[in-house]
C-alpha cells in the first residue's frame, strides 16, 4: 500500500511539480493567516 502511494506521489511530483509549489504557497498563506489571527487575539 505504501509503495503504491509512493508511486503516485512520484508520478504527481514528476509530471506536475507545480502542484508541489501550489501546496507550498497554500501552506505559506495559511500560516500567515494563522499568525495574523493570533496577533489580533493578543491585541484585542
mmCIF file of N, CA and C in Angstrom:
data_model
loop_
_atom_site.group_PDB
_atom_site.id
_atom_site.type_symbol
_atom_site.label_atom_id
_atom_site.label_comp_id
_atom_site.label_asym_id
_atom_site.label_seq_id
_atom_site.Cartn_x
_atom_site.Cartn_y
_atom_site.Cartn_z
ATOM 1 N N UNK A 1 0.833 -1.203 0.000
ATOM 2 C CA UNK A 1 0.000 0.000 0.000
ATOM 3 C C UNK A 1 0.875 1.263 0.000
ATOM 4 N N UNK A 2 1.884 1.284 0.863
ATOM 5 C CA UNK A 2 2.765 2.456 0.921
ATOM 6 C C UNK A 2 3.551 2.629 -0.368
ATOM 7 N N UNK A 3 3.981 1.518 -0.939
ATOM 8 C CA UNK A 3 4.710 1.589 -2.217
ATOM 9 C C UNK A 3 3.826 2.209 -3.291
ATOM 10 N N UNK A 4 2.556 1.810 -3.267
ATOM 11 C CA UNK A 4 1.588 2.315 -4.247
ATOM 12 C C UNK A 4 1.428 3.827 -4.098
ATOM 13 N N UNK A 5 1.281 4.273 -2.858
ATOM 14 C CA UNK A 5 1.136 5.709 -2.588
ATOM 15 C C UNK A 5 2.397 6.444 -3.037
ATOM 16 N N UNK A 6 3.555 5.860 -2.753
ATOM 17 C CA UNK A 6 4.819 6.482 -3.133
ATOM 18 C C UNK A 6 4.905 6.621 -4.653
ATOM 19 N N UNK A 7 4.451 5.599 -5.356
ATOM 20 C CA UNK A 7 4.473 5.658 -6.824
ATOM 21 C C UNK A 7 3.579 6.786 -7.320
ATOM 22 N N UNK A 8 2.419 6.923 -6.725
ATOM 23 C CA UNK A 8 1.502 8.001 -7.118
ATOM 24 C C UNK A 8 2.160 9.348 -6.840
ATOM 25 N N UNK A 9 2.765 9.483 -5.655
ATOM 26 C CA UNK A 9 3.458 10.719 -5.292
ATOM 27 C C UNK A 9 4.531 11.051 -6.314
ATOM 28 N N UNK A 10 5.354 10.063 -6.629
ATOM 29 C CA UNK A 10 6.429 10.280 -7.595
ATOM 30 C C UNK A 10 5.858 10.705 -8.949
ATOM 31 N N UNK A 11 4.793 10.028 -9.345
ATOM 32 C CA UNK A 11 4.167 10.367 -10.625
ATOM 33 C C UNK A 11 3.698 11.819 -10.623
ATOM 34 N N UNK A 12 2.998 12.203 -9.570
ATOM 35 C CA UNK A 12 2.464 13.562 -9.497
ATOM 36 C C UNK A 12 3.572 14.602 -9.454
ATOM 37 N N UNK A 13 4.597 14.334 -8.656
ATOM 38 C CA UNK A 13 5.645 15.338 -8.500
ATOM 39 C C UNK A 13 6.557 15.402 -9.723
ATOM 40 N N UNK A 14 6.672 14.296 -10.425
ATOM 41 C CA UNK A 14 7.487 14.330 -11.645
ATOM 42 C C UNK A 14 6.726 15.012 -12.777
ATOM 43 N N UNK A 15 5.459 14.652 -12.906
ATOM 44 C CA UNK A 15 4.666 15.192 -14.014
ATOM 45 C C UNK A 15 4.194 16.617 -13.717
ATOM 46 N N UNK A 16 3.866 16.885 -12.459
ATOM 47 C CA UNK A 16 3.306 18.186 -12.107
ATOM 48 C C UNK A 16 4.036 18.790 -10.908
ATOM 49 N N UNK A 17 5.239 19.293 -11.115
ATOM 50 C CA UNK A 17 5.948 19.911 -9.986
ATOM 51 C C UNK A 17 5.251 21.172 -9.484
ATOM 52 N N UNK A 18 4.383 21.733 -10.314
ATOM 53 C CA UNK A 18 3.685 22.952 -9.901
ATOM 54 C C UNK A 18 2.705 22.659 -8.768
ATOM 55 N N UNK A 19 2.260 21.395 -8.661
ATOM 56 C CA UNK A 19 1.369 21.012 -7.560
ATOM 57 C C UNK A 19 2.111 21.187 -6.235
ATOM 58 N N UNK A 20 3.357 20.798 -6.239
ATOM 59 C CA UNK A 20 4.190 20.953 -5.040
ATOM 60 C C UNK A 20 4.321 22.431 -4.681
ATOM 61 N N UNK A 21 4.588 23.243 -5.668
ATOM 62 C CA UNK A 21 4.717 24.687 -5.442
ATOM 63 C C UNK A 21 3.405 25.255 -4.908
ATOM 64 N N UNK A 22 2.314 24.796 -5.486
ATOM 65 C CA UNK A 22 0.986 25.245 -5.060
ATOM 66 C C UNK A 22 0.752 24.901 -3.592
ATOM 67 N N UNK A 23 1.110 23.681 -3.226
ATOM 68 C CA UNK A 23 0.963 23.243 -1.830
ATOM 69 C C UNK A 23 1.808 24.112 -0.910
ATOM 70 N N UNK A 24 3.019 24.399 -1.325
ATOM 71 C CA UNK A 24 3.911 25.240 -0.511
ATOM 72 C C UNK A 24 3.294 26.628 -0.320
ATOM 73 N N UNK A 25 2.768 27.189 -1.392
ATOM 74 C CA UNK A 25 2.162 28.520 -1.324
ATOM 75 C C UNK A 25 0.949 28.504 -0.392
ATOM 76 N N UNK A 26 0.136 27.452 -0.527
ATOM 77 C CA UNK A 26 -1.050 27.322 0.323
ATOM 78 C C UNK A 26 -0.643 27.257 1.791
ATOM 79 N N UNK A 27 0.367 26.454 2.068
ATOM 80 C CA UNK A 27 0.869 26.335 3.444
ATOM 81 C C UNK A 27 1.347 27.694 3.951
ATOM 82 N N UNK A 28 2.087 28.384 3.126
ATOM 83 C CA UNK A 28 2.632 29.691 3.481
ATOM 84 C C UNK A 28 1.502 30.677 3.806
ATOM 85 N N UNK A 29 0.505 30.733 2.927
ATOM 86 C CA UNK A 29 -0.628 31.645 3.115
ATOM 87 C C UNK A 29 -1.383 31.307 4.392
ATOM 88 N N UNK A 30 -1.650 30.036 4.602
ATOM 89 C CA UNK A 30 -2.407 29.628 5.785
ATOM 90 C C UNK A 30 -1.634 29.962 7.065
ATOM 91 N N UNK A 31 -0.312 29.807 7.023
ATOM 92 C CA UNK A 31 0.487 30.130 8.209
ATOM 93 C C UNK A 31 0.451 31.634 8.487
ATOM 94 N N UNK A 32 0.465 32.436 7.439
ATOM 95 C CA UNK A 32 0.387 33.890 7.600
ATOM 96 C C UNK A 32 -0.972 34.276 8.192
ATOM 97 N N UNK A 33 -2.027 33.679 7.666
ATOM 98 C CA UNK A 33 -3.380 33.966 8.166
ATOM 99 C C UNK A 33 -3.471 33.587 9.642
ATOM 100 N N UNK A 34 -2.912 32.435 9.973
ATOM 101 C CA UNK A 34 -2.913 31.975 11.370
ATOM 102 C C UNK A 34 -2.178 32.979 12.266
ATOM 103 N N UNK A 35 -1.022 33.424 11.796
ATOM 104 C CA UNK A 35 -0.224 34.398 12.549
ATOM 105 C C UNK A 35 -1.017 35.692 12.782
ATOM 106 N N UNK A 36 -1.667 36.162 11.747
ATOM 107 C CA UNK A 36 -2.462 37.396 11.852
ATOM 108 C C UNK A 36 -3.576 37.207 12.882
ATOM 109 N N UNK A 37 -4.241 36.063 12.847
ATOM 110 C CA UNK A 37 -5.315 35.767 13.797
ATOM 111 C C UNK A 37 -4.781 35.780 15.223
ATOM 112 N N UNK A 38 -3.633 35.150 15.418
ATOM 113 C CA UNK A 38 -3.025 35.087 16.759
ATOM 114 C C UNK A 38 -2.681 36.496 17.242
ATOM 115 N N UNK A 39 -2.077 37.281 16.379
ATOM 116 C CA UNK A 39 -1.700 38.657 16.736
ATOM 117 C C UNK A 39 -2.951 39.461 17.088
ATOM 118 N N UNK A 40 -3.997 39.314 16.294
ATOM 119 C CA UNK A 40 -5.248 40.042 16.551
ATOM 120 C C UNK A 40 -5.818 39.642 17.912
ATOM 121 N N UNK A 41 -5.794 38.375 18.235
ATOM 122 C CA UNK A 41 -6.321 37.907 19.524
ATOM 123 C C UNK A 41 -5.550 38.532 20.680
ATOM 124 N N UNK A 42 -4.249 38.678 20.507
ATOM 125 C CA UNK A 42 -3.441 39.248 21.590
ATOM 126 C C UNK A 42 -3.677 40.751 21.745
ATOM 127 N N UNK A 43 -4.003 41.415 20.652
ATOM 128 C CA UNK A 43 -4.172 42.864 20.719
ATOM 129 C C UNK A 43 -5.594 43.296 21.048
ATOM 130 N N UNK A 44 -6.521 42.350 20.957
ATOM 131 C CA UNK A 44 -7.930 42.708 21.219
ATOM 132 C C UNK A 44 -8.241 42.490 22.708
#
